[in-house]
């Protein structure tokens, strides 16, 4: 990375039909998916509709229509191993309709002026007329500009599924510093023409094929924006 990230993470999201009550540290431990239950931090929230807990640097959140696992520590590919064991070996009949591969970073630019300058590059004030002119104030507390910007690219993969690459940039709300920026790159895969009674096979296959390329593209996007912030 051009700049060292203060907070860095990666997550995998599946959309489908899940039973949140199944997902528990004890179950993951019994299957060898998570090795040490003693790494549990905080409470385990579990019910028929929602489960959430953290083990070491990983957080699991499961709803009836959404499975999410996130880590704040590399190697990111560890999440692929976890997801593959859960849905490729033990819950392979689980219907999954979509896959998200996400990369998140919070980082500081050299100063607040650098953050504002980056915002001006990505979202110029001129097209906004007098409304935009009012954002360029000498008083830093009155200075306005970009709050959230998302760029989206769609493409069709060889196997017919659609992937959307969404890159979002905004001021960081996790680092209380006027120079801090948050970037999220989401690679969202929509599966089409799934056979009736399908399980997780397509999702696991797509994850194996596209995780590394998605991570490489995310790093390129993040580095490009970081570079723009310091120039």
Short mmCIF file of C-alpha atoms in Angstrom, two decimals:
data_model
loop_
_atom_site.label_atom_id
_atom_site.label_comp_id
_atom_site.label_asym_id
_atom_site.label_seq_id
_atom_site.Cartn_x
_atom_site.Cartn_y
_atom_site.Cartn_z
CA UNK A 1 0.00 0.00 0.00
CA UNK A 2 1.06 3.58 -0.67
CA UNK A 3 0.08 4.52 2.90
CA UNK A 4 -0.05 2.15 5.88
CA UNK A 5 -3.65 1.51 6.90
CA UNK A 6 -4.63 2.22 10.50
CA UNK A 7 -7.51 -0.27 10.27
CA UNK A 8 -7.59 -2.98 7.62
CA UNK A 9 -10.08 -5.76 7.03
CA UNK A 10 -11.64 -8.25 4.68
CA UNK A 11 -15.01 -9.98 4.67
CA UNK A 12 -17.01 -12.58 2.78
CA UNK A 13 -20.79 -12.35 2.51
CA UNK A 14 -23.22 -14.97 1.21
CA UNK A 15 -26.88 -14.23 0.48
CA UNK A 16 -29.15 -17.26 0.71
CA UNK A 17 -31.20 -19.25 3.22
CA UNK A 18 -29.46 -19.91 6.54
CA UNK A 19 -30.26 -21.24 9.99
CA UNK A 20 -28.55 -18.77 12.35
CA UNK A 21 -28.97 -21.07 15.36
CA UNK A 22 -26.50 -23.57 13.88
CA UNK A 23 -23.64 -21.11 13.95
CA UNK A 24 -22.00 -21.16 17.35
CA UNK A 25 -18.34 -21.22 18.48
CA UNK A 26 -18.83 -24.72 19.89
CA UNK A 27 -20.12 -26.00 16.52
CA UNK A 28 -17.23 -24.40 14.62
CA UNK A 29 -14.79 -25.90 17.11
CA UNK A 30 -16.36 -29.39 16.88
CA UNK A 31 -15.88 -29.36 13.09
CA UNK A 32 -12.30 -28.09 13.25
CA UNK A 33 -13.24 -24.84 11.50
CA UNK A 34 -12.16 -22.72 14.46
CA UNK A 35 -9.38 -24.36 16.47
CA UNK A 36 -9.62 -22.63 19.84
CA UNK A 37 -12.88 -21.60 21.55
CA UNK A 38 -10.82 -19.72 24.15
CA UNK A 39 -10.30 -16.99 21.55
CA UNK A 40 -13.92 -15.94 22.05
CA UNK A 41 -14.17 -12.24 22.86
CA UNK A 42 -17.41 -10.79 24.20
CA UNK A 43 -20.81 -12.42 24.36
CA UNK A 44 -22.33 -14.91 21.94
CA UNK A 45 -25.62 -13.55 20.64
CA UNK A 46 -27.66 -16.40 19.23
CA UNK A 47 -31.31 -16.99 18.32
CA UNK A 48 -33.45 -18.44 15.56
CA UNK A 49 -33.14 -15.16 13.64
CA UNK A 50 -29.67 -13.83 14.38
CA UNK A 51 -26.26 -14.97 15.60
CA UNK A 52 -23.14 -12.90 16.22
CA UNK A 53 -19.84 -13.54 17.98
CA UNK A 54 -16.12 -12.84 17.64
CA UNK A 55 -13.23 -15.31 17.78
CA UNK A 56 -9.75 -13.79 17.81
CA UNK A 57 -9.73 -11.30 14.89
CA UNK A 58 -12.80 -12.80 13.19
CA UNK A 59 -16.43 -11.82 13.59
CA UNK A 60 -19.38 -13.96 12.46
CA UNK A 61 -22.83 -12.46 11.83
CA UNK A 62 -25.62 -14.67 10.51
CA UNK A 63 -29.24 -13.84 9.66
CA UNK A 64 -31.85 -15.94 7.90
CA UNK A 65 -30.86 -14.45 4.53
CA UNK A 66 -27.24 -13.41 5.11
CA UNK A 67 -23.96 -14.97 6.27
CA UNK A 68 -21.07 -12.63 7.03
CA UNK A 69 -17.57 -13.41 8.29
CA UNK A 70 -14.96 -10.69 8.70
CA UNK A 71 -11.33 -10.55 9.79
CA UNK A 72 -9.06 -7.67 10.75
CA UNK A 73 -5.84 -9.63 10.24
CA UNK A 74 -4.12 -11.05 7.17
CA UNK A 75 -3.79 -13.49 5.53
CA UNK A 76 -7.23 -12.72 4.08
CA UNK A 77 -7.41 -16.11 2.37
CA UNK A 78 -8.10 -17.62 5.81
CA UNK A 79 -11.73 -16.55 5.26
CA UNK A 80 -11.88 -18.62 2.09
CA UNK A 81 -10.76 -21.68 4.06
CA UNK A 82 -13.44 -21.03 6.69
CA UNK A 83 -16.25 -20.47 4.18
CA UNK A 84 -15.20 -23.51 2.14
CA UNK A 85 -15.20 -25.79 5.18
CA UNK A 86 -18.58 -24.54 6.40
CA UNK A 87 -20.48 -24.57 3.11
CA UNK A 88 -18.35 -26.90 1.01
CA UNK A 89 -18.06 -29.73 3.55
CA UNK A 90 -20.74 -29.45 6.24
CA UNK A 91 -23.61 -27.26 5.00
CA UNK A 92 -23.30 -27.86 1.27
CA UNK A 93 -27.10 -28.14 0.83
CA UNK A 94 -27.52 -24.50 1.93
CA UNK A 95 -29.03 -22.47 -0.95
CA UNK A 96 -26.77 -19.50 -1.78
CA UNK A 97 -27.77 -16.92 -4.39
CA UNK A 98 -25.00 -14.31 -4.25
CA UNK A 99 -21.45 -13.73 -3.02
CA UNK A 100 -19.71 -10.59 -1.80
CA UNK A 101 -15.94 -10.23 -1.39
CA UNK A 102 -15.06 -7.04 0.49
CA UNK A 103 -11.87 -5.16 1.32
CA UNK A 104 -11.93 -2.28 3.82
CA UNK A 105 -9.27 0.21 4.93
CA UNK A 106 -9.15 3.30 7.14
CA UNK A 107 -6.02 5.42 6.79
CA UNK A 108 -4.66 8.88 7.49
CA UNK A 109 -3.52 11.26 4.78
CA UNK A 110 -0.72 13.70 5.69
CA UNK A 111 -3.22 16.30 6.98
CA UNK A 112 -6.82 17.49 6.78
CA UNK A 113 -6.03 19.64 3.74
CA UNK A 114 -4.91 16.51 1.88
CA UNK A 115 -8.24 14.82 2.64
CA UNK A 116 -10.19 17.85 1.43
CA UNK A 117 -8.03 18.09 -1.70
CA UNK A 118 -8.71 14.42 -2.49
CA UNK A 119 -12.44 15.05 -2.06
CA UNK A 120 -12.23 17.99 -4.48
CA UNK A 121 -10.51 15.78 -7.09
CA UNK A 122 -13.20 13.13 -6.88
CA UNK A 123 -16.17 15.48 -6.46
CA UNK A 124 -15.38 18.97 -7.82
CA UNK A 125 -17.41 21.86 -6.43
CA UNK A 126 -17.77 23.77 -9.72
CA UNK A 127 -20.70 21.75 -11.15
CA UNK A 128 -22.70 22.57 -7.99
CA UNK A 129 -22.74 26.31 -8.65
CA UNK A 130 -23.44 28.62 -5.72
CA UNK A 131 -24.24 25.62 -3.51
CA UNK A 132 -20.73 24.28 -4.11
CA UNK A 133 -19.14 27.70 -3.58
CA UNK A 134 -20.57 27.73 -0.06
CA UNK A 135 -18.59 24.58 0.80
CA UNK A 136 -15.19 26.21 0.24
CA UNK A 137 -14.96 28.09 3.54
CA UNK A 138 -11.81 29.37 5.28
CA UNK A 139 -13.22 28.15 8.60
CA UNK A 140 -12.36 24.42 8.70
CA UNK A 141 -15.54 23.65 10.66
CA UNK A 142 -17.63 25.12 7.84
CA UNK A 143 -15.73 23.46 4.98
CA UNK A 144 -17.92 21.01 3.06
CA UNK A 145 -17.51 18.55 0.23
CA UNK A 146 -17.57 14.85 -0.49
CA UNK A 147 -19.29 12.69 2.11
CA UNK A 148 -19.83 9.41 0.29
CA UNK A 149 -18.96 8.47 -3.28
CA UNK A 150 -19.53 5.03 -4.83
CA UNK A 151 -18.36 4.03 -8.29
CA UNK A 152 -19.74 0.86 -9.88
CA UNK A 153 -18.55 -1.29 -12.75
CA UNK A 154 -20.54 -4.25 -14.05
CA UNK A 155 -19.17 -7.14 -16.05
CA UNK A 156 -20.32 -10.57 -17.14
CA UNK A 157 -18.09 -13.49 -16.30
CA UNK A 158 -17.40 -16.31 -18.72
CA UNK A 159 -19.81 -18.62 -16.89
CA UNK A 160 -22.65 -16.11 -17.32
CA UNK A 161 -22.82 -14.68 -13.82
CA UNK A 162 -22.78 -10.92 -13.27
CA UNK A 163 -20.18 -9.27 -11.05
CA UNK A 164 -20.42 -5.70 -9.79
CA UNK A 165 -17.29 -4.00 -8.48
CA UNK A 166 -18.29 -1.18 -6.13
CA UNK A 167 -15.68 1.21 -4.73
CA UNK A 168 -16.79 3.59 -1.96
CA UNK A 169 -14.78 6.40 -0.39
CA UNK A 170 -15.75 8.71 2.47
CA UNK A 171 -14.30 10.34 5.58
CA UNK A 172 -13.51 7.74 8.25
CA UNK A 173 -15.88 7.58 11.21
CA UNK A 174 -13.64 5.12 13.08
CA UNK A 175 -10.56 7.33 13.24
CA UNK A 176 -11.35 10.62 14.93
CA UNK A 177 -8.97 12.61 12.81
CA UNK A 178 -9.90 15.13 10.10
CA UNK A 179 -7.25 13.60 7.84
CA UNK A 180 -8.67 10.04 7.90
CA UNK A 181 -10.32 8.34 4.92
CA UNK A 182 -12.32 5.11 4.57
CA UNK A 183 -12.32 3.02 1.37
CA UNK A 184 -14.41 -0.09 0.76
CA UNK A 185 -14.16 -2.23 -2.37
CA UNK A 186 -16.98 -4.73 -2.86
CA UNK A 187 -16.96 -7.47 -5.49
CA UNK A 188 -20.59 -8.60 -5.68
CA UNK A 189 -21.42 -11.78 -7.62
CA UNK A 190 -25.01 -12.49 -8.69
CA UNK A 191 -25.63 -16.10 -9.68
CA UNK A 192 -27.97 -16.78 -12.60
CA UNK A 193 -29.72 -19.85 -13.98
CA UNK A 194 -29.23 -21.83 -10.79
CA UNK A 195 -30.78 -25.31 -10.94
CA UNK A 196 -33.77 -26.09 -8.74
CA UNK A 197 -32.70 -27.49 -5.40
CA UNK A 198 -29.23 -26.00 -5.72
CA UNK A 199 -26.97 -25.67 -2.70
CA UNK A 200 -23.70 -23.87 -2.16
CA UNK A 201 -21.65 -25.43 -4.96
CA UNK A 202 -21.69 -22.42 -7.30
CA UNK A 203 -20.91 -19.98 -4.48
CA UNK A 204 -17.93 -22.01 -3.26
CA UNK A 205 -16.62 -22.47 -6.80
CA UNK A 206 -16.92 -18.74 -7.53
CA UNK A 207 -15.24 -17.87 -4.23
CA UNK A 208 -12.28 -20.13 -5.03
CA UNK A 209 -11.89 -18.68 -8.54
CA UNK A 210 -12.41 -15.01 -7.86
CA UNK A 211 -11.21 -14.26 -4.33
CA UNK A 212 -7.56 -13.56 -5.23
CA UNK A 213 -8.41 -11.50 -8.36
CA UNK A 214 -10.93 -9.50 -6.31
CA UNK A 215 -8.31 -8.83 -3.63
CA UNK A 216 -5.72 -7.78 -6.23
CA UNK A 217 -8.13 -5.37 -7.88
CA UNK A 218 -9.18 -3.95 -4.51
CA UNK A 219 -5.53 -3.26 -3.62
CA UNK A 220 -5.02 -1.49 -6.96
CA UNK A 221 -8.09 0.70 -6.42
CA UNK A 222 -7.07 1.54 -2.84
CA UNK A 223 -3.48 2.34 -3.83
CA UNK A 224 -4.69 4.57 -6.69
CA UNK A 225 -6.91 6.59 -4.34
CA UNK A 226 -4.19 6.78 -1.67
CA UNK A 227 -1.75 8.06 -4.30
CA UNK A 228 -4.27 10.68 -5.40
CA UNK A 229 -4.56 11.78 -1.77
CA UNK A 230 -0.87 12.53 -1.31
CA UNK A 231 -0.19 14.18 -4.68
#
